[in-house]
DNA sequence: GCCGTTTTCGGCCCGACTGTTTTCAGTCG
């Protein structure tokens, strides 16, 4: 198990503890940054710390002090300073920070003056009314804390991209019909295509924000209005999803969209860059910095740039940066190659039919692929070990291959490949003998079981599939489920190196429950020289729509059409496909 | 605690909204 998640958690906890203790905010931020770096890292930081401690400190955002802590963790599985900090607080106090609206200052107050030590005491003391005498604890604040505490107890965690995007699309369509609305878009982590999002951020351009705010907060489906101001409102939908709406003047659209798309870290990079150029950037525009503290837009200053994102970037000496790359990493470093687009995808290479656990026939799937302008579809039903998915025995597979070939003769205008999604068994063997695999046009090899096995075993297992000469692509390589199971945590660097050498593609499974490979692993795979496949794993016609989530994930990893086998011209794809098996 | 094409010290992004206050602290993104 990669220790990165544990390292990130420890640093977050140290940051929380320091905040509750009233420590220096910049020190807190620095620790949080280390936590984010650990979350994003694809290499196992503990392993790096054991082999080359100096390499940890060389990572951007990790200084000498944090590197020492990571090295200590790699050796002992703990951090002394972390334990010391947490010992200064009641064990349950940090959970209180998770209540929306409660920040470190308030929690500190509730603890020191109200005797709150955890969520349970908070609840009882709210009910008994004994917090009422505390400073800044008026009836509305106490009411809000009680409601938010109840929400925390019932609500889940972050929302999957696949669940949030359709909601956002519908809200954008709804708002665009309101009078006086010139532009509408969703921003935030949703626009950046993150696999999960905390809330939906919407932006409208209008000269009359008031009626828009009113329409938004009073629309059906709003369970609670969290804030309702002149230019900014926030609601919680009945589904529990929080939606924020911000209104700006049309002339500031670009600056506002840039600002609300984030990420926060990207915004900081841009602001620092602006400062170095004697400029000042906020959501109203990029202004000349005249040193006066009052906001430039309040003094009638004309911005250097504001109308479009591209103009703001240009004035900062940058090319327009796609939202998917705005994570505060190295995106401001140069001109990135154009990222893959949905329209670049020419074929679906992983789908299921009624032969295993799909809902449609071979012909229905092929016709749908054709309707969507694809040049090919690979039919890849489950192999025999996937009994729960009605996997095909060798005999049924041979009948299925014949059925696929027959369908290919009936349906014109699209290539139909006879494939299989073959289980990679726990020991790395594939689920069909080689002579059977050799009868197929296309082999997706995927792990479905034993997804909790140790990293060393997982590495050996996936390596065996990657080095198998008849395999074209490794399907959903980790087997993770978002919000479900973490999946395998093999030595990704070793796998990508092997895949690049053997020519096997690594899949981005576009199903929003999977998005596997995830964004940062796509980046690492590309850096190693791997080909990437983006497949929907469609089990029915609607599932073809999932492709956008796979493309977003690829873009977050820096994927171009050149790097994606689904986007290659047919001849190149065929040459590569036939190169396997030799 | 981190960082440096001004700096190894002295900075570290910026504004809206709420609730409780009579001018602002705290939270959020």
Coordinates of C-alpha atoms (C1' of nucleotides) in Angstrom, one line a residue:
Chain A
X1 CA 0.0 0.0 0.0
X2 CA 1.4 3.3 -1.0
X3 CA 2.0 5.5 2.0
X4 CA 1.3 8.7 0.2
X5 CA -2.3 8.9 1.4
X6 CA -1.1 8.4 5.0
X7 CA 1.7 11.0 4.6
X8 CA -0.9 13.5 3.2
X9 CA -3.2 12.7 6.1
X10 CA -0.5 13.3 8.7
X11 CA 0.5 16.7 7.2
X12 CA -3.2 17.7 7.0
X13 CA -3.6 16.8 10.6
X14 CA -0.5 18.7 11.6
X15 CA -1.9 21.7 9.7
X16 CA -5.3 21.4 11.4
X17 CA -3.6 21.1 14.8
X18 CA -1.4 24.2 14.3
X19 CA -4.5 26.2 13.2
X20 CA -6.4 25.2 16.3
X21 CA -3.4 26.1 18.4
X22 CA -3.4 29.5 16.7
X23 CA 0.0 29.0 15.0
X24 CA 1.4 31.0 12.1
X25 CA -0.9 30.7 9.1
X26 CA 1.9 30.5 6.5
X27 CA 3.4 27.6 8.3
X28 CA -0.1 26.0 8.2
X29 CA -0.3 26.6 4.4
X30 CA 3.1 25.2 3.8
X31 CA 2.2 22.0 5.5
X32 CA -1.0 21.8 3.5
X33 CA 0.9 22.2 0.4
X34 CA 3.2 19.3 1.4
X35 CA 0.0 17.2 1.9
X36 CA -1.3 18.1 -1.6
X37 CA 2.1 17.2 -3.1
X38 CA 1.9 13.8 -1.4
X39 CA -1.7 13.3 -2.6
X40 CA -0.7 14.0 -6.2
X41 CA 2.6 12.1 -6.2
X42 CA 2.6 9.0 -8.3
X43 CA 5.8 7.6 -6.8
X44 CA 5.6 6.2 -3.4
X45 CA 7.2 8.9 -1.3
X46 CA 8.2 6.6 1.5
X47 CA 10.0 4.3 -0.9
X48 CA 11.8 7.4 -2.4
X49 CA 12.7 8.5 1.2
X50 CA 14.2 5.1 1.9
X51 CA 16.3 4.9 -1.3
X52 CA 17.2 8.5 -1.8
X53 CA 16.3 10.9 1.1
X54 CA 17.7 13.9 -0.8
X55 CA 15.2 13.3 -3.6
X56 CA 12.3 14.1 -1.3
X57 CA 13.6 17.5 -0.5
X58 CA 14.1 18.2 -4.2
X59 CA 10.4 18.0 -4.7
X60 CA 8.7 21.4 -5.2
X61 CA 6.8 22.4 -2.1
X62 CA 8.7 20.0 0.2
X63 CA 11.5 21.7 2.2
X64 CA 14.1 20.4 4.6
X65 CA 11.8 20.2 7.5
X66 CA 9.0 18.3 5.8
X67 CA 11.5 16.0 4.0
X68 CA 12.9 15.0 7.4
X69 CA 9.4 14.1 8.6
X70 CA 8.8 12.0 5.5
X71 CA 12.1 10.2 5.9
X72 CA 11.2 9.6 9.6
X73 CA 7.8 8.2 8.5
X74 CA 9.5 6.0 5.9
X75 CA 11.6 4.4 8.7
X76 CA 9.2 4.2 11.6
X77 CA 5.7 4.6 10.2
X78 CA 5.1 7.7 12.4
X79 CA 6.1 11.3 12.8
X80 CA 7.1 12.5 16.3
X81 CA 6.0 16.1 15.7
X82 CA 2.6 14.9 14.5
X83 CA 2.1 12.9 17.7
X84 CA 3.3 15.8 19.9
X85 CA 0.9 18.3 18.2
X86 CA -2.1 16.0 18.4
X87 CA -1.4 15.3 22.1
X88 CA -2.1 19.0 22.7
X89 CA -5.7 18.7 21.6
X90 CA -8.7 16.6 22.6
X91 CA -8.7 13.6 20.2
X92 CA -12.0 14.5 18.6
X93 CA -11.6 18.2 18.2
X94 CA -10.3 18.1 14.6
X95 CA -13.5 16.4 13.5
X96 CA -15.3 19.5 14.6
X97 CA -13.4 21.4 11.8
X98 CA -15.3 19.3 9.3
X99 CA -18.6 21.1 10.1
X100 CA -19.2 23.6 7.3
X101 CA -18.9 27.1 8.5
X102 CA -16.7 26.2 11.4
X103 CA -13.1 27.3 10.9
X104 CA -10.1 27.1 13.3
X105 CA -10.9 30.3 15.2
X106 CA -14.4 29.3 16.0
X107 CA -13.5 25.7 16.9
X108 CA -10.8 27.1 19.2
X109 CA -13.3 29.3 20.9
X110 CA -15.8 26.5 21.3
X111 CA -13.1 24.3 22.8
X112 CA -11.5 26.8 25.1
X113 CA -14.5 28.7 26.3
X114 CA -17.3 26.3 25.5
X115 CA -15.8 23.0 26.6
X116 CA -16.5 21.4 23.1
X117 CA -14.0 18.5 22.6
X118 CA -15.6 16.6 19.8
X119 CA -18.7 16.3 17.6
X120 CA -20.7 14.6 20.3
X121 CA -20.1 17.3 22.9
X122 CA -20.8 19.9 20.3
X123 CA -24.2 18.3 19.6
X124 CA -25.2 18.0 23.3
X125 CA -24.1 21.6 24.1
X126 CA -26.0 23.0 21.1
X127 CA -29.1 21.2 22.3
X128 CA -28.7 22.3 25.9
X129 CA -28.2 25.9 24.9
X130 CA -25.1 26.4 27.0
X131 CA -23.0 27.8 24.1
X132 CA -25.3 30.8 23.8
X133 CA -23.2 33.1 26.0
X134 CA -20.0 32.8 24.0
X135 CA -18.6 35.7 22.0
X136 CA -20.0 35.9 18.4
X137 CA -22.4 33.1 19.2
X138 CA -25.7 34.6 18.4
X139 CA -28.9 32.6 17.7
X140 CA -28.4 32.5 13.9
X141 CA -24.8 31.2 14.2
X142 CA -25.9 28.5 16.7
X143 CA -28.8 27.6 14.4
X144 CA -26.5 27.3 11.4
X145 CA -23.9 25.2 13.3
X146 CA -26.7 22.8 14.4
X147 CA -28.0 22.5 10.8
X148 CA -24.5 22.0 9.3
X149 CA -23.7 19.4 11.9
X150 CA -26.8 17.5 11.0
X151 CA -25.9 17.8 7.3
X152 CA -22.4 16.5 8.1
X153 CA -23.9 13.5 9.8
X154 CA -26.0 12.5 6.8
X155 CA -24.1 13.7 3.8
X156 CA -21.5 11.7 1.9
X157 CA -18.2 12.9 0.8
X158 CA -17.3 14.5 -2.5
X159 CA -19.5 14.1 -5.6
X160 CA -18.3 12.1 -8.6
X161 CA -17.7 14.1 -11.8
X162 CA -20.2 11.9 -13.6
X163 CA -22.9 12.8 -11.1
X164 CA -22.2 16.5 -10.9
X165 CA -21.6 17.3 -14.6
X166 CA -25.2 16.6 -15.8
X167 CA -26.6 18.7 -12.9
X168 CA -24.3 21.5 -13.9
X169 CA -25.3 21.2 -17.5
X170 CA -29.0 21.5 -16.6
X171 CA -28.4 24.5 -14.3
X172 CA -26.4 26.3 -17.0
X173 CA -29.2 25.7 -19.5
X174 CA -31.8 26.9 -17.0
X175 CA -29.9 30.1 -16.1
X176 CA -29.1 30.9 -19.7
X177 CA -32.8 31.4 -20.3
X178 CA -33.1 34.1 -17.7
X179 CA -33.5 37.7 -19.0
X180 CA -30.4 39.8 -19.0
X181 CA -28.0 36.8 -18.7
X182 CA -25.3 37.2 -21.4
X183 CA -23.1 34.3 -20.5
X184 CA -23.3 31.2 -18.2
X185 CA -20.7 28.6 -17.5
X186 CA -19.7 26.2 -14.8
X187 CA -16.3 26.8 -13.3
X188 CA -14.3 25.3 -10.4
X189 CA -13.1 21.8 -10.2
X190 CA -15.9 20.6 -12.4
X191 CA -14.5 22.7 -15.3
X192 CA -11.1 21.4 -14.5
X193 CA -12.5 17.8 -14.9
X194 CA -11.5 16.5 -11.5
X195 CA -12.7 13.0 -10.8
X196 CA -14.7 14.2 -7.7
X197 CA -15.9 17.7 -6.9
X198 CA -16.8 19.4 -3.6
X199 CA -19.5 21.7 -5.0
X200 CA -20.7 23.1 -8.3
X201 CA -19.5 26.7 -9.2
X202 CA -21.6 28.6 -11.6
X203 CA -20.9 31.9 -13.2
X204 CA -23.2 34.3 -15.1
X205 CA -22.4 37.5 -16.9
X206 CA -25.1 40.1 -16.5
X207 CA -25.6 43.8 -15.7
X208 CA -28.6 43.0 -13.5
X209 CA -27.6 40.3 -11.0
X210 CA -30.4 40.8 -8.5
X211 CA -33.2 38.9 -10.3
X212 CA -30.8 36.2 -11.4
X213 CA -29.8 35.6 -7.7
X214 CA -33.5 35.6 -6.7
X215 CA -34.4 33.1 -9.4
X216 CA -31.5 30.9 -8.5
X217 CA -32.2 30.8 -4.7
X218 CA -35.9 30.2 -5.2
X219 CA -35.8 27.6 -7.9
X220 CA -37.3 24.2 -7.2
X221 CA -34.9 21.6 -5.9
X222 CA -33.2 24.1 -3.5
X223 CA -33.3 22.5 0.0
X224 CA -31.4 25.3 1.8
X225 CA -30.2 28.8 0.9
X226 CA -26.7 29.0 2.4
X227 CA -26.1 32.6 1.2
X228 CA -27.9 35.1 -0.8
X229 CA -26.1 38.3 -1.7
X230 CA -26.2 40.8 -4.5
X231 CA -23.6 39.1 -6.7
X232 CA -23.0 35.8 -4.9
X233 CA -25.4 33.1 -3.7
X234 CA -25.0 29.6 -2.5
X235 CA -27.6 26.8 -2.1
X236 CA -27.8 23.2 -1.2
X237 CA -29.9 21.0 -3.5
X238 CA -32.2 18.3 -2.2
X239 CA -29.5 15.8 -3.4
X240 CA -27.1 17.4 -0.9
X241 CA -25.0 18.9 -3.7
X242 CA -23.9 22.5 -2.9
X243 CA -24.1 25.0 -5.8
X244 CA -22.5 28.4 -5.8
X245 CA -23.5 31.1 -8.2
X246 CA -21.5 34.3 -8.9
X247 CA -22.6 37.1 -11.1
X248 CA -20.2 39.5 -12.9
X249 CA -20.4 42.2 -15.4
X250 CA -20.0 41.0 -19.0
X251 CA -16.8 43.1 -19.5
X252 CA -15.1 41.1 -16.7
X253 CA -16.2 37.7 -17.9
X254 CA -12.8 36.3 -18.7
X255 CA -11.1 37.4 -15.5
X256 CA -14.1 36.0 -13.5
X257 CA -14.1 32.7 -15.3
X258 CA -10.4 32.4 -14.8
X259 CA -10.7 33.2 -11.1
X260 CA -13.6 30.9 -10.4
X261 CA -12.1 28.0 -12.4
X262 CA -9.1 28.0 -10.2
X263 CA -7.5 26.0 -8.9
X264 CA -6.6 28.1 -5.9
X265 CA -3.0 27.1 -6.4
X266 CA -3.1 28.1 -10.1
X267 CA -4.6 31.5 -9.1
X268 CA -1.8 32.0 -6.7
X269 CA 0.7 31.3 -9.5
X270 CA -1.0 33.8 -11.7
X271 CA -1.2 36.5 -9.0
X272 CA 2.4 36.1 -8.1
X273 CA 3.3 36.4 -11.8
X274 CA 1.1 39.5 -12.1
X275 CA 2.9 41.1 -9.1
X276 CA 6.3 40.5 -10.7
X277 CA 5.0 42.4 -13.7
X278 CA 3.7 45.3 -11.6
X279 CA 0.1 44.1 -12.1
X280 CA -2.7 43.1 -9.9
X281 CA -5.1 40.3 -10.7
X282 CA -8.5 39.7 -9.2
X283 CA -11.9 38.5 -10.5
X284 CA -12.6 41.9 -12.0
X285 CA -9.6 42.0 -14.2
X286 CA -5.9 42.4 -14.5
X287 CA -4.9 45.9 -13.5
X288 CA -1.8 48.1 -13.3
X289 CA -0.7 48.0 -9.6
X290 CA -0.5 51.6 -8.4
X291 CA 0.3 50.5 -4.9
X292 CA -3.0 51.8 -3.4
X293 CA -4.7 49.2 -1.2
X294 CA -8.2 50.0 -2.4
X295 CA -9.5 47.6 -5.1
X296 CA -8.8 49.0 -8.5
X297 CA -12.2 48.2 -9.9
X298 CA -13.8 50.4 -7.1
X299 CA -11.7 53.3 -8.3
X300 CA -12.9 53.2 -11.9
X301 CA -9.6 52.0 -13.2
X302 CA -9.7 50.3 -16.7
X303 CA -8.2 46.8 -16.6
X304 CA -5.3 45.8 -18.8
X305 CA -7.3 42.7 -19.6
X306 CA -10.6 41.2 -18.4
X307 CA -13.0 40.3 -21.2
X308 CA -11.6 36.8 -22.0
X309 CA -9.3 34.3 -20.3
X310 CA -7.0 34.3 -23.3
X311 CA -6.5 38.1 -23.0
X312 CA -5.6 37.8 -19.3
X313 CA -3.1 35.0 -19.9
X314 CA -1.7 36.9 -22.8
X315 CA -1.1 40.0 -20.7
X316 CA 0.7 37.8 -18.2
X317 CA 2.9 36.5 -21.0
X318 CA 1.3 33.1 -21.0
X319 CA -0.6 31.0 -23.6
X320 CA -4.2 30.1 -22.8
X321 CA -3.9 27.2 -20.4
X322 CA -6.6 24.5 -20.6
X323 CA -8.6 24.3 -17.3
X324 CA -7.7 20.7 -16.9
X325 CA -4.0 21.7 -16.4
X326 CA -4.7 24.5 -13.9
X327 CA -3.6 22.7 -10.8
X328 CA -0.7 24.8 -9.7
X329 CA 2.0 22.3 -10.9
X330 CA 4.2 23.3 -13.8
X331 CA 1.5 24.5 -16.2
X332 CA 2.9 28.0 -16.5
X333 CA 6.3 26.6 -17.7
X334 CA 5.9 26.7 -21.4
X335 CA 3.5 26.1 -24.3
X336 CA 1.8 22.7 -23.9
X337 CA 0.9 20.5 -26.8
X338 CA -2.8 20.7 -27.7
X339 CA -4.7 18.3 -25.5
X340 CA -6.9 15.6 -26.9
X341 CA -10.5 16.6 -27.7
X342 CA -13.7 14.5 -27.6
X343 CA -13.9 14.8 -31.4
X344 CA -10.4 13.2 -31.8
X345 CA -11.8 9.9 -30.6
X346 CA -12.4 7.6 -33.6
X347 CA -13.2 4.3 -32.1
X348 CA -14.5 2.4 -29.0
X349 CA -12.2 -0.5 -28.0
X350 CA -13.9 -1.9 -24.9
X351 CA -17.6 -2.7 -24.6
X352 CA -20.0 -5.5 -23.7
X353 CA -23.0 -7.1 -25.2
X354 CA -25.8 -9.5 -24.1
X355 CA -23.3 -12.3 -24.5
X356 CA -21.9 -11.4 -21.1
X357 CA -23.4 -8.5 -18.9
X358 CA -24.2 -5.9 -21.6
X359 CA -27.7 -4.7 -22.4
X360 CA -27.5 -4.7 -26.2
X361 CA -26.5 -6.9 -29.1
X362 CA -23.4 -6.8 -31.2
X363 CA -25.2 -5.1 -34.0
X364 CA -26.9 -2.5 -31.8
X365 CA -23.5 -1.5 -30.3
X366 CA -21.9 -1.4 -33.7
X367 CA -24.7 0.7 -35.1
X368 CA -24.4 3.2 -32.2
X369 CA -20.7 3.4 -32.7
X370 CA -21.2 4.1 -36.4
X371 CA -23.9 6.7 -35.6
X372 CA -21.3 8.5 -33.5
X373 CA -18.9 8.6 -36.4
X374 CA -16.5 5.9 -35.2
X375 CA -14.5 3.9 -37.6
X376 CA -14.4 0.8 -35.4
X377 CA -15.7 -0.9 -32.3
X378 CA -14.1 -3.8 -30.5
X379 CA -16.6 -6.2 -28.8
X380 CA -15.0 -7.3 -25.6
X381 CA -17.2 -9.4 -23.4
X382 CA -16.0 -10.9 -20.2
X383 CA -13.9 -14.0 -19.9
X384 CA -14.8 -17.3 -18.2
X385 CA -13.7 -16.5 -14.6
X386 CA -16.0 -13.5 -14.4
X387 CA -18.9 -15.7 -13.5
X388 CA -20.9 -12.8 -11.9
X389 CA -20.7 -11.0 -15.3
X390 CA -21.8 -14.1 -17.2
X391 CA -18.2 -14.5 -18.6
X392 CA -17.8 -16.7 -21.7
X393 CA -16.4 -20.2 -21.6
X394 CA -14.0 -21.1 -24.4
X395 CA -16.8 -22.7 -26.3
X396 CA -19.1 -19.7 -25.9
X397 CA -16.3 -17.4 -26.8
X398 CA -15.7 -19.3 -30.1
X399 CA -19.4 -19.0 -30.9
X400 CA -19.3 -15.3 -30.0
X401 CA -16.3 -14.7 -32.3
X402 CA -18.3 -16.3 -35.1
X403 CA -21.3 -14.1 -34.3
X404 CA -19.1 -11.0 -34.3
X405 CA -17.7 -11.9 -37.7
X406 CA -21.3 -12.5 -39.0
X407 CA -22.4 -9.1 -37.6
X408 CA -19.3 -7.5 -39.3
X409 CA -20.6 -8.8 -42.6
X410 CA -24.1 -7.4 -42.1
X411 CA -23.1 -4.0 -40.7
X412 CA -21.3 -1.9 -43.3
X413 CA -19.3 1.3 -42.7
X414 CA -17.6 0.3 -39.5
X415 CA -14.9 -2.2 -38.5
X416 CA -16.1 -4.7 -35.8
X417 CA -13.3 -6.3 -34.0
X418 CA -13.7 -9.6 -32.2
X419 CA -12.2 -9.0 -28.8
X420 CA -12.4 -10.1 -25.2
X421 CA -11.9 -8.4 -21.8
X422 CA -9.8 -11.1 -20.4
X423 CA -9.4 -11.4 -16.6
X424 CA -5.8 -11.0 -15.4
X425 CA -5.9 -13.7 -12.7
X426 CA -4.3 -13.1 -9.3
X427 CA -1.1 -14.7 -10.3
X428 CA -0.8 -12.9 -13.6
X429 CA -2.0 -15.6 -15.9
X430 CA -4.7 -14.7 -18.4
X431 CA -8.1 -16.3 -18.3
X432 CA -7.9 -18.1 -21.7
X433 CA -5.1 -20.2 -23.1
X434 CA -2.9 -18.5 -25.7
X435 CA -4.2 -20.5 -28.6
X436 CA -7.7 -19.1 -27.9
X437 CA -6.5 -15.6 -27.4
X438 CA -4.7 -15.9 -30.8
X439 CA -8.1 -16.3 -32.4
X440 CA -9.1 -12.8 -31.3
X441 CA -8.5 -9.5 -33.1
X442 CA -8.3 -7.5 -29.9
X443 CA -7.4 -8.3 -26.3
X444 CA -8.1 -6.1 -23.3
X445 CA -6.6 -7.6 -20.2
X446 CA -8.1 -6.4 -16.9
X447 CA -7.9 -7.1 -13.2
X448 CA -11.3 -7.9 -11.6
X449 CA -10.5 -9.9 -8.5
X450 CA -7.9 -10.0 -5.7
X451 CA -7.9 -6.2 -5.8
X452 CA -6.5 -6.0 -2.3
X453 CA -3.3 -7.9 -3.0
X454 CA 0.0 -6.6 -1.9
X455 CA 1.9 -4.1 -4.1
X456 CA 4.6 -6.6 -5.0
X457 CA 2.1 -9.2 -6.1
X458 CA 0.1 -6.7 -8.0
X459 CA 3.2 -5.5 -9.8
X460 CA 4.2 -9.0 -10.8
X461 CA 0.6 -9.8 -11.8
X462 CA 0.2 -6.7 -14.1
X463 CA 3.7 -7.0 -15.4
X464 CA 2.9 -10.5 -16.6
X465 CA -0.1 -9.2 -18.6
X466 CA 1.9 -6.3 -20.0
X467 CA 4.6 -8.7 -21.2
X468 CA 2.1 -11.1 -22.7
X469 CA 2.5 -10.9 -26.5
X470 CA -1.2 -11.2 -27.3
X471 CA -2.4 -8.4 -25.1
X472 CA -3.2 -5.0 -26.6
X473 CA -4.3 -2.9 -23.7
X474 CA -4.5 -3.2 -19.9
X475 CA -8.1 -2.3 -18.9
X476 CA -8.8 -0.3 -15.7
X477 CA -5.3 -1.1 -14.5
X478 CA -5.9 -0.5 -10.7
X479 CA -9.4 -1.8 -10.5
X480 CA -10.3 1.1 -8.1
X481 CA -13.8 2.3 -7.6
X482 CA -14.2 6.0 -6.6
X483 CA -15.7 6.2 -3.1
X484 CA -15.6 2.4 -3.1
X485 CA -12.4 0.5 -3.1
X486 CA -8.8 1.9 -3.5
X487 CA -7.8 -0.9 -5.9
X488 CA -4.3 -2.2 -6.7
X489 CA -1.3 -0.1 -5.9
X490 CA 1.5 -1.6 -7.9
X491 CA 4.9 0.0 -8.8
X492 CA 3.5 2.1 -11.5
X493 CA 6.8 3.3 -12.7
X494 CA 7.9 -0.3 -13.4
X495 CA 4.6 -1.1 -15.1
X496 CA 4.8 2.0 -17.4
X497 CA 8.4 1.3 -18.3
X498 CA 7.4 -2.2 -19.3
X499 CA 4.3 -1.1 -21.2
X500 CA 6.3 1.5 -23.1
X501 CA 8.9 -1.2 -24.0
X502 CA 6.3 -3.8 -25.1
X503 CA 4.0 -1.4 -26.8
X504 CA 0.9 -2.3 -24.7
X505 CA -1.5 0.5 -24.2
X506 CA -2.8 1.6 -20.8
X507 CA -6.5 2.3 -20.5
X508 CA -8.3 5.2 -19.1
X509 CA -11.6 3.6 -18.3
X510 CA -14.1 6.5 -18.8
X511 CA -16.7 5.2 -16.5
X512 CA -17.0 7.9 -13.8
X513 CA -17.0 5.3 -11.1
X514 CA -13.6 4.2 -12.3
X515 CA -11.6 6.9 -14.2
X516 CA -8.8 4.4 -14.1
X517 CA -5.9 5.3 -14.9
X518 CA -6.4 8.4 -12.9
X519 CA -5.1 11.8 -14.1
X520 CA -1.7 11.8 -12.4
X521 CA -1.0 8.2 -13.5
X522 CA -1.8 9.1 -17.1
X523 CA 0.8 11.8 -16.8
X524 CA 3.4 9.3 -15.5
X525 CA 2.5 6.8 -18.2
X526 CA 2.9 9.4 -20.9
X527 CA 6.2 10.5 -19.4
X528 CA 7.4 6.9 -19.6
X529 CA 6.4 6.7 -23.3
X530 CA 3.2 4.6 -23.0
X531 CA 0.3 4.6 -25.4
X532 CA -3.0 5.4 -23.8
X533 CA -6.5 4.1 -24.7
X534 CA -9.7 5.8 -23.7
X535 CA -12.6 3.5 -23.5
X536 CA -16.1 3.7 -22.1
X537 CA -16.5 0.0 -21.1
X538 CA -20.0 0.5 -22.5
X539 CA -22.7 -1.9 -21.3
X540 CA -25.4 -0.2 -23.2
X541 CA -26.0 2.6 -25.8
X542 CA -26.2 5.5 -23.3
X543 CA -22.7 4.5 -21.9
X544 CA -21.1 5.9 -25.1
X545 CA -21.8 9.3 -23.5
X546 CA -19.3 8.5 -20.7
X547 CA -16.4 9.2 -23.1
X548 CA -16.3 12.8 -22.1
X549 CA -15.2 11.8 -18.6
X550 CA -12.3 9.7 -20.0
X551 CA -11.3 12.5 -22.3
X552 CA -11.3 15.0 -19.4
X553 CA -9.1 12.6 -17.3
X554 CA -6.7 12.2 -20.3
X555 CA -6.5 16.0 -20.7
X556 CA -5.7 16.3 -17.0
X557 CA -2.8 13.9 -17.6
X558 CA -1.6 16.0 -20.6
X559 CA -2.8 13.5 -23.2
X560 CA -2.7 14.5 -26.8
X561 CA -4.3 12.8 -29.8
X562 CA -0.9 11.6 -30.7
X563 CA -0.7 9.6 -27.5
X564 CA -4.1 8.0 -27.7
X565 CA -4.7 4.8 -29.8
X566 CA -8.4 5.7 -30.1
X567 CA -7.4 8.9 -32.0
X568 CA -4.9 7.5 -34.4
X569 CA -5.6 7.3 -38.1
X570 CA -7.0 3.8 -38.9
X571 CA -3.8 2.7 -40.7
X572 CA -1.6 3.6 -37.8
X573 CA -3.9 1.9 -35.4
X574 CA -4.0 -1.3 -37.5
X575 CA -0.2 -1.4 -37.9
X576 CA 0.1 -1.2 -34.1
X577 CA -2.6 -3.7 -33.5
X578 CA -1.0 -6.2 -35.8
X579 CA 2.4 -5.6 -34.3
X580 CA 1.2 -7.3 -31.1
X581 CA 1.4 -11.1 -31.0
X582 CA 4.8 -11.4 -32.6
Chain B
dG1 C1' 7.4 26.1 6.6
dC2 C1' 8.8 27.4 1.8
dC3 C1' 11.2 30.1 -1.5
dG4 C1' 14.5 33.3 -4.7
dT5 C1' 16.0 36.1 -13.2
dT6 C1' 15.3 41.8 -7.2
dT7 C1' 15.9 38.4 -2.0
dT8 C1' 19.2 33.1 2.1
dC9 C1' 15.5 37.2 5.0
dG10 C1' 11.2 38.7 4.6
dG11 C1' 7.8 38.1 2.4
dC12 C1' 3.6 34.8 1.5
dC13 C1' -3.7 36.4 -3.2
dC14 C1' -8.0 38.6 -2.9
dG15 C1' -12.8 39.6 -2.3
dA16 C1' -18.1 38.3 -1.0
dC17 C1' -21.1 37.1 2.5
dT18 C1' -22.8 36.3 7.2
dG19 C1' -23.7 37.3 11.8
dT20 C1' -22.7 40.0 15.2
dT21 C1' -21.3 44.0 15.7
dT22 C1' -21.6 49.6 15.7
dT23 C1' -16.6 48.7 12.3
dC24 C1' -15.3 43.8 11.8
dA25 C1' -13.9 38.8 12.5
dG26 C1' -14.4 34.5 10.5
dT27 C1' -15.2 31.4 6.7
dC28 C1' -15.1 30.1 2.1
dG29 C1' -13.4 29.5 -2.4

